[in-house]
Coordinates of C-alpha atoms in Angstrom, one line a residue:
R1 CA -48.8 67.6 -142.6
A2 CA -47.1 65.6 -139.8
V3 CA -48.7 62.3 -140.9
F4 CA -47.8 59.0 -139.3
T5 CA -45.5 56.8 -141.3
Y6 CA -45.0 54.4 -138.4
C7 CA -46.6 53.7 -135.1
N8 CA -45.8 51.0 -132.5
P9 CA -48.4 49.0 -130.7
G10 CA -48.2 51.3 -127.7
L11 CA -49.7 54.2 -129.7
V12 CA -52.4 51.9 -131.0
I13 CA -53.4 51.1 -127.5
L14 CA -53.1 54.7 -126.3
S15 CA -55.1 56.3 -129.1
G16 CA -57.7 53.6 -129.7
Y17 CA -57.2 53.7 -133.4
S18 CA -55.9 50.7 -135.4
A19 CA -52.5 50.9 -137.1
E20 CA -54.3 51.1 -140.5
E21 CA -56.3 54.1 -139.3
L22 CA -53.2 55.9 -138.0
Y23 CA -51.2 55.5 -141.2
D24 CA -51.4 58.7 -143.3
M25 CA -53.4 60.4 -140.4
S26 CA -52.1 63.8 -139.3
S27 CA -50.6 63.5 -135.8
F28 CA -52.3 66.8 -135.0
R29 CA -55.6 65.1 -135.2
L30 CA -54.9 63.3 -131.9
V31 CA -54.1 66.6 -130.2
H32 CA -57.0 68.0 -128.2
E33 CA -58.7 70.7 -130.2
E34 CA -58.0 73.3 -127.5
D35 CA -54.3 72.5 -127.4
R36 CA -53.9 71.9 -131.2
P37 CA -53.2 75.5 -132.3
R38 CA -50.4 75.8 -129.7
V39 CA -48.8 72.5 -130.6
M40 CA -49.0 73.2 -134.3
E41 CA -47.3 76.6 -133.8
Q42 CA -44.6 75.0 -131.7
Y43 CA -44.0 72.4 -134.4
R44 CA -43.7 75.0 -137.1
T45 CA -41.4 77.1 -135.0
W46 CA -39.1 74.2 -134.2
K47 CA -39.1 72.9 -137.8
K48 CA -38.3 76.4 -139.2
G49 CA -35.6 77.0 -136.6
G50 CA -34.0 73.7 -137.2
T51 CA -34.5 72.5 -133.6
R52 CA -33.5 68.9 -133.4
Q53 CA -34.9 67.9 -130.0
M54 CA -37.7 69.3 -127.9
V55 CA -40.3 68.3 -125.3
S56 CA -43.9 69.4 -125.2
E57 CA -47.0 68.6 -123.1
F58 CA -50.5 68.5 -124.4
R59 CA -53.8 66.7 -124.1
V60 CA -54.8 63.8 -126.5
R61 CA -58.3 62.9 -127.5
T62 CA -58.7 59.2 -128.3
K63 CA -61.0 57.6 -130.8
D64 CA -63.7 57.0 -128.1
G65 CA -63.5 60.7 -127.0
S66 CA -61.4 60.1 -123.8
V67 CA -58.9 62.7 -122.9
F68 CA -55.5 62.3 -121.2
W69 CA -52.2 64.2 -120.9
V70 CA -49.0 63.2 -122.6
E71 CA -45.4 64.3 -122.6
Q72 CA -44.0 64.1 -126.1
T73 CA -40.3 64.1 -126.8
T74 CA -39.6 65.0 -130.5
H75 CA -36.4 64.3 -132.5
M76 CA -36.3 66.1 -135.9
E77 CA -34.1 65.0 -138.7
F78 CA -32.8 67.5 -141.3
E79 CA -30.7 67.3 -144.5
R80 CA -27.4 69.0 -144.5
N81 CA -28.9 71.9 -146.3
G82 CA -31.6 72.3 -143.5
T83 CA -34.4 70.5 -145.4
F84 CA -36.7 68.8 -142.9
V85 CA -36.8 65.0 -143.4
R86 CA -38.9 63.5 -140.6
A87 CA -39.7 63.6 -136.9
F88 CA -39.5 60.8 -134.3
N89 CA -42.1 61.3 -131.5
F90 CA -41.9 59.4 -128.2
V91 CA -45.1 59.8 -126.1
K92 CA -45.6 59.1 -122.4
D93 CA -48.9 59.2 -120.5
I94 CA -48.6 61.9 -117.7
T95 CA -52.3 62.1 -116.8
E96 CA -51.7 61.2 -113.1
R97 CA -48.8 63.7 -112.8
K98 CA -50.8 66.5 -114.4
A99 CA -53.7 65.7 -112.0
A100 CA -51.3 65.9 -109.1
E101 CA -49.9 69.1 -110.4
E102 CA -53.4 70.6 -110.8
E103 CA -54.3 69.5 -107.3
L104 CA -51.1 71.1 -106.0
R105 CA -51.9 74.3 -107.9
R106 CA -55.4 74.4 -106.4
S107 CA -54.0 73.7 -103.0
E108 CA -51.4 76.5 -103.4
E109 CA -54.1 78.8 -104.5
R110 CA -56.2 78.0 -101.5
N111 CA -53.2 78.5 -99.2
R112 CA -52.5 81.9 -100.9
T113 CA -56.1 82.9 -100.3
I114 CA -56.0 81.8 -96.7
V115 CA -52.7 83.5 -96.1
A116 CA -54.0 86.7 -97.7
T117 CA -56.7 86.9 -95.0
I118 CA -54.2 86.6 -92.1
P119 CA -53.5 90.0 -90.6
D120 CA -50.1 88.9 -89.1
V121 CA -46.8 89.6 -90.6
M122 CA -45.1 86.4 -91.6
F123 CA -41.5 85.6 -92.6
V124 CA -39.7 82.5 -93.8
Q125 CA -36.1 82.7 -92.5
D126 CA -33.0 80.5 -92.4
A127 CA -30.9 79.6 -89.4
E128 CA -29.0 82.9 -89.8
G129 CA -32.2 84.9 -89.7
R130 CA -32.0 85.7 -93.4
F131 CA -35.4 86.7 -94.9
L132 CA -36.3 84.3 -97.7
D133 CA -40.0 85.2 -98.0
I134 CA -42.4 87.7 -96.5
H135 CA -46.1 88.2 -96.1
M136 CA -47.0 91.8 -95.1
P137 CA -50.7 92.6 -95.5
D138 CA -50.3 96.1 -94.1
R139 CA -47.5 98.1 -95.7
E140 CA -47.2 100.2 -92.5
A141 CA -46.9 97.1 -90.3
L142 CA -43.1 97.2 -90.4
L143 CA -40.6 100.1 -90.2
A144 CA -39.2 99.3 -93.6
P145 CA -40.7 98.3 -97.0
A146 CA -41.0 94.6 -97.7
A147 CA -38.4 94.8 -100.5
A148 CA -35.8 95.9 -97.8
F149 CA -36.1 92.5 -96.1
A150 CA -35.4 90.3 -99.1
G151 CA -32.2 88.3 -98.8
R152 CA -30.9 90.2 -95.7
T153 CA -30.4 88.9 -92.2
M154 CA -32.0 90.6 -89.3
E155 CA -28.7 92.1 -88.2
E156 CA -27.9 93.3 -91.7
L157 CA -31.3 95.0 -92.0
L158 CA -30.8 96.8 -88.7
S159 CA -27.4 98.1 -89.8
H160 CA -29.0 100.3 -92.5
D161 CA -29.0 103.8 -91.0
E162 CA -30.8 105.1 -94.0
L163 CA -33.8 103.0 -93.0
F164 CA -33.8 103.4 -89.2
G165 CA -31.1 106.0 -88.3
A166 CA -33.6 108.9 -88.1
L167 CA -36.0 107.0 -85.9
S168 CA -36.3 107.3 -82.1
I169 CA -36.6 103.7 -81.0
R170 CA -37.3 102.1 -77.6
L171 CA -37.7 98.3 -77.4
E172 CA -38.9 96.5 -74.2
S173 CA -39.3 92.8 -73.6
P174 CA -39.5 90.4 -70.7
D175 CA -36.4 88.8 -72.2
L176 CA -34.4 92.0 -71.8
P177 CA -32.9 93.2 -68.5
E178 CA -33.5 96.8 -69.6
A179 CA -35.0 98.6 -72.6
A180 CA -33.1 98.8 -75.9
T181 CA -32.9 102.5 -76.9
D182 CA -30.7 102.4 -79.9
L183 CA -30.1 100.2 -82.9
A184 CA -27.0 98.6 -81.4
S185 CA -29.0 97.3 -78.4
V186 CA -31.8 96.2 -80.7
R187 CA -29.3 94.2 -82.6
T188 CA -28.2 92.7 -79.3
F189 CA -31.8 91.7 -78.6
V190 CA -31.9 90.0 -82.0
S191 CA -28.6 88.0 -81.5
T192 CA -29.3 87.0 -77.8
V193 CA -33.0 86.4 -77.9
I194 CA -34.5 86.0 -81.3
L195 CA -31.8 84.0 -83.2
P196 CA -31.4 81.4 -80.4
K197 CA -35.2 80.8 -80.4
L198 CA -35.2 80.7 -84.2
R199 CA -32.5 78.0 -84.3
S200 CA -34.2 76.0 -81.6
A201 CA -37.4 76.0 -83.7
I202 CA -35.5 74.8 -86.8
A203 CA -33.9 72.1 -84.6
G204 CA -37.3 70.6 -84.1
Q205 CA -38.0 71.9 -80.7
A206 CA -41.4 73.3 -79.7
T207 CA -42.7 76.5 -81.2
Q208 CA -40.8 79.4 -79.6
L209 CA -42.6 82.5 -78.3
Y210 CA -41.5 86.0 -77.4
H211 CA -43.1 89.4 -76.7
Y212 CA -41.8 92.9 -77.1
S213 CA -43.0 96.5 -77.1
L214 CA -41.7 99.0 -79.6
T215 CA -41.9 102.7 -79.3
V216 CA -41.1 104.6 -82.4
N217 CA -41.1 108.4 -82.4
G218 CA -43.3 108.4 -79.3
T219 CA -45.9 105.8 -80.5
T220 CA -45.9 102.5 -78.7
A221 CA -47.1 99.2 -80.2
H222 CA -47.1 95.7 -78.6
F223 CA -46.2 92.5 -80.5
E224 CA -46.4 88.8 -79.9
A225 CA -44.1 86.6 -82.1
R226 CA -43.9 82.9 -82.8
L227 CA -41.2 80.9 -84.4
A228 CA -42.4 77.5 -85.8
P229 CA -40.4 74.9 -87.8
F230 CA -41.0 75.3 -91.5
D231 CA -38.7 72.6 -92.7
E232 CA -35.3 71.2 -91.9
T233 CA -33.5 74.5 -92.7
R234 CA -36.1 77.2 -92.3
V235 CA -38.5 78.7 -89.8
L236 CA -41.8 80.4 -90.0
H237 CA -41.6 83.7 -88.1
I238 CA -45.1 85.1 -87.3
V239 CA -45.4 88.6 -85.8
R240 CA -48.8 89.8 -84.5
N241 CA -49.7 93.3 -83.4
V242 CA -51.4 92.8 -80.0
T243 CA -51.6 96.5 -79.1
E244 CA -55.4 96.5 -78.9
K245 CA -55.4 93.3 -76.9
V246 CA -52.9 94.7 -74.4
A247 CA -54.9 97.9 -74.1
Y248 CA -58.1 95.9 -73.5
E249 CA -56.3 93.7 -70.9
Q250 CA -55.0 96.8 -69.1
T251 CA -58.5 98.3 -69.1
L252 CA -59.9 95.1 -67.8
R253 CA -57.3 94.9 -65.0
T254 CA -58.0 98.6 -64.1
M255 CA -61.7 97.9 -64.0
N256 CA -61.2 94.7 -61.9
E257 CA -59.0 96.6 -59.5
E258 CA -61.6 99.4 -59.2
L259 CA -64.3 96.8 -58.7
E260 CA -62.3 95.0 -56.0
N261 CA -61.6 98.2 -54.2
R262 CA -65.3 99.2 -54.4
V263 CA -66.3 95.7 -53.1
L264 CA -63.7 95.9 -50.3
S265 CA -64.9 99.3 -49.4
R266 CA -68.5 98.2 -49.4
T267 CA -67.7 95.1 -47.5
T268 CA -65.8 97.1 -44.9
E269 CA -68.8 99.5 -44.6
L270 CA -71.2 96.6 -44.4
T271 CA -69.1 94.8 -41.8
E272 CA -69.0 97.9 -39.7
A273 CA -72.7 98.5 -40.1
N274 CA -73.5 94.9 -39.1
R275 CA -71.2 95.2 -36.1
E276 CA -72.9 98.4 -35.0
L277 CA -76.3 96.9 -35.6
E278 CA -75.4 93.8 -33.5
A279 CA -74.1 96.0 -30.8
F280 CA -77.2 98.1 -30.9
S281 CA -79.5 95.0 -30.8
Y282 CA -77.6 93.6 -27.9
S283 CA -77.7 96.9 -26.0
V284 CA -81.4 97.4 -26.7
S285 CA -82.3 93.8 -25.8
H286 CA -80.2 94.0 -22.6
D287 CA -81.7 97.3 -21.6
L288 CA -85.2 96.2 -22.2
R289 CA -85.0 93.4 -19.7
A290 CA -84.8 95.7 -16.6
P291 CA -88.2 97.4 -17.2
L292 CA -89.7 94.1 -18.3
R293 CA -88.7 92.5 -15.0
A294 CA -90.2 95.4 -13.1
I295 CA -93.5 95.2 -15.0
D296 CA -93.6 91.4 -14.5
S297 CA -92.8 91.8 -10.7
F298 CA -95.4 94.5 -10.1
S299 CA -98.1 92.6 -12.1
A300 CA -97.3 89.5 -10.1
V301 CA -97.7 91.5 -6.8
L302 CA -101.1 92.8 -8.0
E303 CA -102.2 89.3 -8.9
E304 CA -101.1 87.8 -5.6
E305 CA -101.8 90.6 -3.1
Y306 CA -104.9 92.1 -4.6
G307 CA -106.3 89.3 -6.8
G308 CA -109.1 88.6 -4.3
T309 CA -110.4 92.2 -4.5
L310 CA -110.3 92.5 -8.3
D311 CA -113.1 91.7 -10.6
D312 CA -112.8 89.1 -13.4
E313 CA -112.0 91.8 -16.1
A314 CA -109.1 93.2 -14.0
R315 CA -107.7 89.7 -13.4
R316 CA -108.0 89.0 -17.1
L317 CA -106.1 92.2 -17.9
I318 CA -103.3 91.3 -15.5
S319 CA -103.1 87.9 -17.1
V320 CA -102.8 89.6 -20.6
I321 CA -100.1 91.9 -19.2
R322 CA -98.1 89.0 -17.9
G323 CA -98.5 87.0 -21.1
S324 CA -97.4 89.9 -23.2
I325 CA -94.3 90.3 -20.9
R326 CA -93.4 86.6 -21.4
R327 CA -93.8 87.1 -25.2
M328 CA -91.6 90.2 -25.0
D329 CA -89.0 88.3 -23.0
Q330 CA -88.9 85.7 -25.8
L331 CA -88.4 88.4 -28.4
V332 CA -85.6 89.9 -26.3
N333 CA -83.9 86.5 -25.9
G334 CA -84.2 86.0 -29.6
L335 CA -82.5 89.3 -30.4
L336 CA -79.8 88.5 -27.9
T337 CA -79.2 85.1 -29.5
L338 CA -79.0 86.7 -33.0
S339 CA -76.5 89.3 -31.8
R340 CA -74.3 86.7 -30.1
I341 CA -74.2 84.5 -33.3
G342 CA -72.1 87.0 -35.1
R343 CA -69.9 87.9 -32.1
D344 CA -68.9 84.7 -30.5
E345 CA -65.7 83.0 -31.6
L346 CA -66.2 79.7 -33.4
R347 CA -64.9 76.5 -31.9
L348 CA -65.0 74.2 -34.9
Q349 CA -64.7 70.4 -34.4
R350 CA -65.8 67.2 -35.8
V351 CA -69.5 66.5 -35.0
D352 CA -71.0 63.0 -35.0
M353 CA -74.3 64.0 -36.4
N354 CA -76.0 60.7 -35.8
G355 CA -75.4 61.0 -32.0
F356 CA -76.0 64.7 -32.1
F357 CA -79.5 64.5 -33.7
R358 CA -80.5 61.6 -31.3
A359 CA -79.5 63.8 -28.3
E360 CA -81.4 66.8 -29.7
V361 CA -84.5 64.6 -30.4
D362 CA -84.4 63.4 -26.8
A363 CA -84.2 67.0 -25.6
V364 CA -87.3 68.0 -27.6
L365 CA -89.2 64.7 -27.0
P366 CA -87.8 63.2 -23.8
P367 CA -88.0 59.4 -23.7
G368 CA -90.9 58.2 -21.6
S369 CA -92.9 61.4 -22.1
Q370 CA -96.4 61.3 -23.4
H371 CA -96.0 62.1 -27.1
R372 CA -97.4 60.7 -30.4
H373 CA -94.5 61.6 -32.7
S374 CA -92.6 59.0 -34.7
V375 CA -89.0 60.1 -35.4
T376 CA -86.8 58.4 -37.9
I377 CA -83.1 59.2 -38.2
A378 CA -81.3 57.8 -41.3
P379 CA -77.5 57.4 -41.4
L380 CA -75.9 60.9 -41.4
P381 CA -72.4 62.1 -42.5
D382 CA -70.2 63.8 -39.9
C383 CA -69.6 67.5 -40.3
R384 CA -67.2 70.2 -39.0
A385 CA -69.0 72.8 -36.9
D386 CA -69.3 74.6 -33.6
E387 CA -71.4 72.2 -31.6
T388 CA -72.8 74.8 -29.2
L389 CA -73.9 77.0 -32.1
L390 CA -75.2 74.1 -34.1
R391 CA -77.4 73.0 -31.2
Q392 CA -79.3 76.3 -31.3
A393 CA -80.1 75.7 -35.0
V394 CA -81.0 72.0 -34.8
G395 CA -83.0 72.5 -31.6
N396 CA -85.1 75.2 -33.3
L397 CA -85.7 73.0 -36.4
L398 CA -86.8 70.0 -34.3
S399 CA -89.0 72.1 -32.0
N400 CA -90.7 73.6 -35.1
A401 CA -91.2 70.1 -36.6
V402 CA -92.8 68.9 -33.4
K403 CA -95.0 72.0 -33.0
Y404 CA -96.3 72.1 -36.6
S405 CA -96.9 68.4 -36.9
S406 CA -98.7 68.0 -33.6
A407 CA -102.1 68.5 -35.2
S408 CA -101.5 65.5 -37.4
S409 CA -103.2 62.2 -36.5
N410 CA -99.9 60.4 -36.9
P411 CA -97.2 63.0 -36.5
E412 CA -93.9 62.0 -38.2
I413 CA -90.4 63.5 -38.4
F414 CA -87.8 62.2 -40.8
I415 CA -84.2 63.2 -40.6
S416 CA -81.8 62.3 -43.4
G417 CA -78.4 63.2 -44.8
T418 CA -76.1 62.8 -47.7
V419 CA -72.9 64.2 -49.3
R420 CA -73.1 66.5 -52.3
G421 CA -70.6 68.9 -53.8
G422 CA -68.1 68.4 -51.0
M423 CA -70.7 69.4 -48.4
A424 CA -72.7 67.5 -45.8
V425 CA -76.4 67.8 -46.6
Y426 CA -79.1 67.3 -43.9
T427 CA -82.9 67.4 -44.1
V428 CA -85.5 67.7 -41.3
A429 CA -89.0 66.9 -42.7
D430 CA -92.4 66.6 -41.0
N431 CA -95.9 65.8 -42.1
G432 CA -97.5 68.8 -40.4
V433 CA -99.4 71.8 -41.6
G434 CA -96.7 73.0 -44.0
F435 CA -96.8 76.4 -45.6
D436 CA -97.8 78.2 -48.8
P437 CA -94.7 78.0 -51.1
E438 CA -95.5 81.6 -52.2
Q439 CA -94.9 82.7 -48.7
G440 CA -91.7 80.7 -48.3
K441 CA -89.4 83.6 -48.7
K442 CA -90.7 85.1 -45.4
L443 CA -89.8 82.1 -43.4
F444 CA -86.3 83.2 -42.5
G445 CA -87.1 86.9 -41.9
I446 CA -86.9 88.1 -38.3
F447 CA -90.3 88.4 -36.6
Q448 CA -92.0 86.9 -39.7
R449 CA -94.8 84.3 -39.0
L450 CA -97.0 82.4 -41.4
H451 CA -99.4 81.2 -38.7
T452 CA -101.5 83.0 -36.1
D453 CA -100.4 83.1 -32.5
E454 CA -103.7 81.5 -31.5
R455 CA -103.0 78.4 -33.5
F456 CA -99.2 78.1 -32.9
K457 CA -97.4 80.0 -30.3
G458 CA -94.1 81.8 -31.3
V459 CA -92.4 85.1 -31.9
G460 CA -90.9 84.6 -35.4
V461 CA -87.2 84.5 -34.4
G462 CA -86.4 80.8 -34.4
L463 CA -85.8 80.3 -38.2
S464 CA -83.9 83.6 -38.4
I465 CA -81.5 82.1 -35.7
V466 CA -81.3 78.9 -37.7
Q467 CA -80.3 80.6 -40.9
R468 CA -77.8 82.9 -39.2
V469 CA -76.2 79.9 -37.5
I470 CA -76.0 77.8 -40.6
Q471 CA -74.5 80.7 -42.6
R472 CA -72.0 81.5 -39.9
L473 CA -70.9 77.8 -40.0
G474 CA -70.2 78.0 -43.8
G475 CA -73.4 76.5 -45.0
D476 CA -76.8 77.4 -46.4
I477 CA -80.5 76.5 -45.7
T478 CA -83.6 76.2 -47.9
A479 CA -87.2 75.2 -47.2
E480 CA -89.9 73.4 -49.1
G481 CA -93.5 72.8 -48.2
R482 CA -97.1 72.9 -49.1
V483 CA -100.3 73.7 -47.2
D484 CA -101.3 70.7 -45.1
G485 CA -98.6 68.7 -46.9
G486 CA -95.7 69.0 -44.4
A487 CA -92.4 70.9 -44.6
S488 CA -88.8 70.1 -45.0
F489 CA -85.7 72.1 -44.2
T490 CA -82.4 71.2 -45.9
F491 CA -79.1 72.7 -44.8
T492 CA -75.5 72.2 -45.7
L493 CA -72.4 72.2 -43.6
P494 CA -68.7 71.5 -44.3
L495 CA -67.8 67.9 -44.2
A496 CA -65.5 66.5 -41.6
G497 CA -62.0 66.3 -43.1
D498 CA -61.8 62.5 -43.8
E499 CA -65.2 62.4 -45.5
R500 CA -64.4 64.8 -48.3

């Protein structure tokens, strides 16, 4: 019955029963009901077989219902004829150890689950390259079955002609001076490249990496391998098939090359078209001047020599002709300026924009002249530009600011600057008639005007010149405005070297 005939105070504390309650109680009563059949069967087997000492582990349920694990060492005493006399049981609480073991089991189970989802081939190897463990999710991932790797070194494995002898192999790697085309040269790759990296990883150095391509019977696959320290004597060798990645990268490179070639071709075509267009514009503009001068001269002669004999309508028509000629001359000059912007060689230098703007303001609004404009120039950063070319752009911006703010009762022009994103930023703003933001995209188009010629004279070339100049100098320009709310033009230019 395995009843208690003696128990020490430790068992009393452990079980929660008093010594009196334990005497004549079956020791199996303390065993957890789920473990009891197993423990009783072990006890009977040991007793029947005459086993004198054994160790078992099981759960105990105490008087208050608590459960904990114990390790019980049992010594059995028998008569000479084999008759069982009694058993001495020594019990130790191992609850914490079992909890740690259970946590370890769950952790290992989680790790196995995680590893099972990894598509890479993984080996655990020692310093000689001997395969100690292997994870091979795809049976066709290697040239040999997983069982062939167990316990063998890499060189031993490659020495088996029955596994690889019939295969046509070609191995290429950045670490090889030339391709390995037989098993002997593959073994050389292992001994001169892989094993030194493997031993470096075990020695605690950084994770080692190598790449290789393997062609077997005409089919090529690309691999990326990592060797990471596993412990003091072993390394984790991870081999990933990157064939799809390599193919994708090659496709991407091919597409990029094709795109670059197409862009280069289109850029060349566009450059040539622009060159021809500029040459055409220059030629047309230059050739237009001769007939314009003739028309202007003859109309001037008519006005001077025969003006007294002409009636008012005839004189008005001559005046219209001469006004149209002047407008046409402005258009031709604008075209010539636009064509020169792209042709003239740049002479880049540091430009003191504070002095530059003051000089340009004086050119547009000469000191002492009768004008009502108030001009404010805030501190401006210096830039790097072609001063002659820049003068055309800034002069046009200031002339526009003066012209379109002249109808204001208190015309004001404000010039400011800052540095942003490694560029010098300048703004020319006025409080003039402004423009409809919806029409703002037309501002920089050639011959585009947002106001009638009767209200503001012009030919619609000035802002096209400004944009072309700023872009030629490596910057950009934008405009903001609202009807009767003024306009502001902001442009960028490369900073002078020491202001970057």
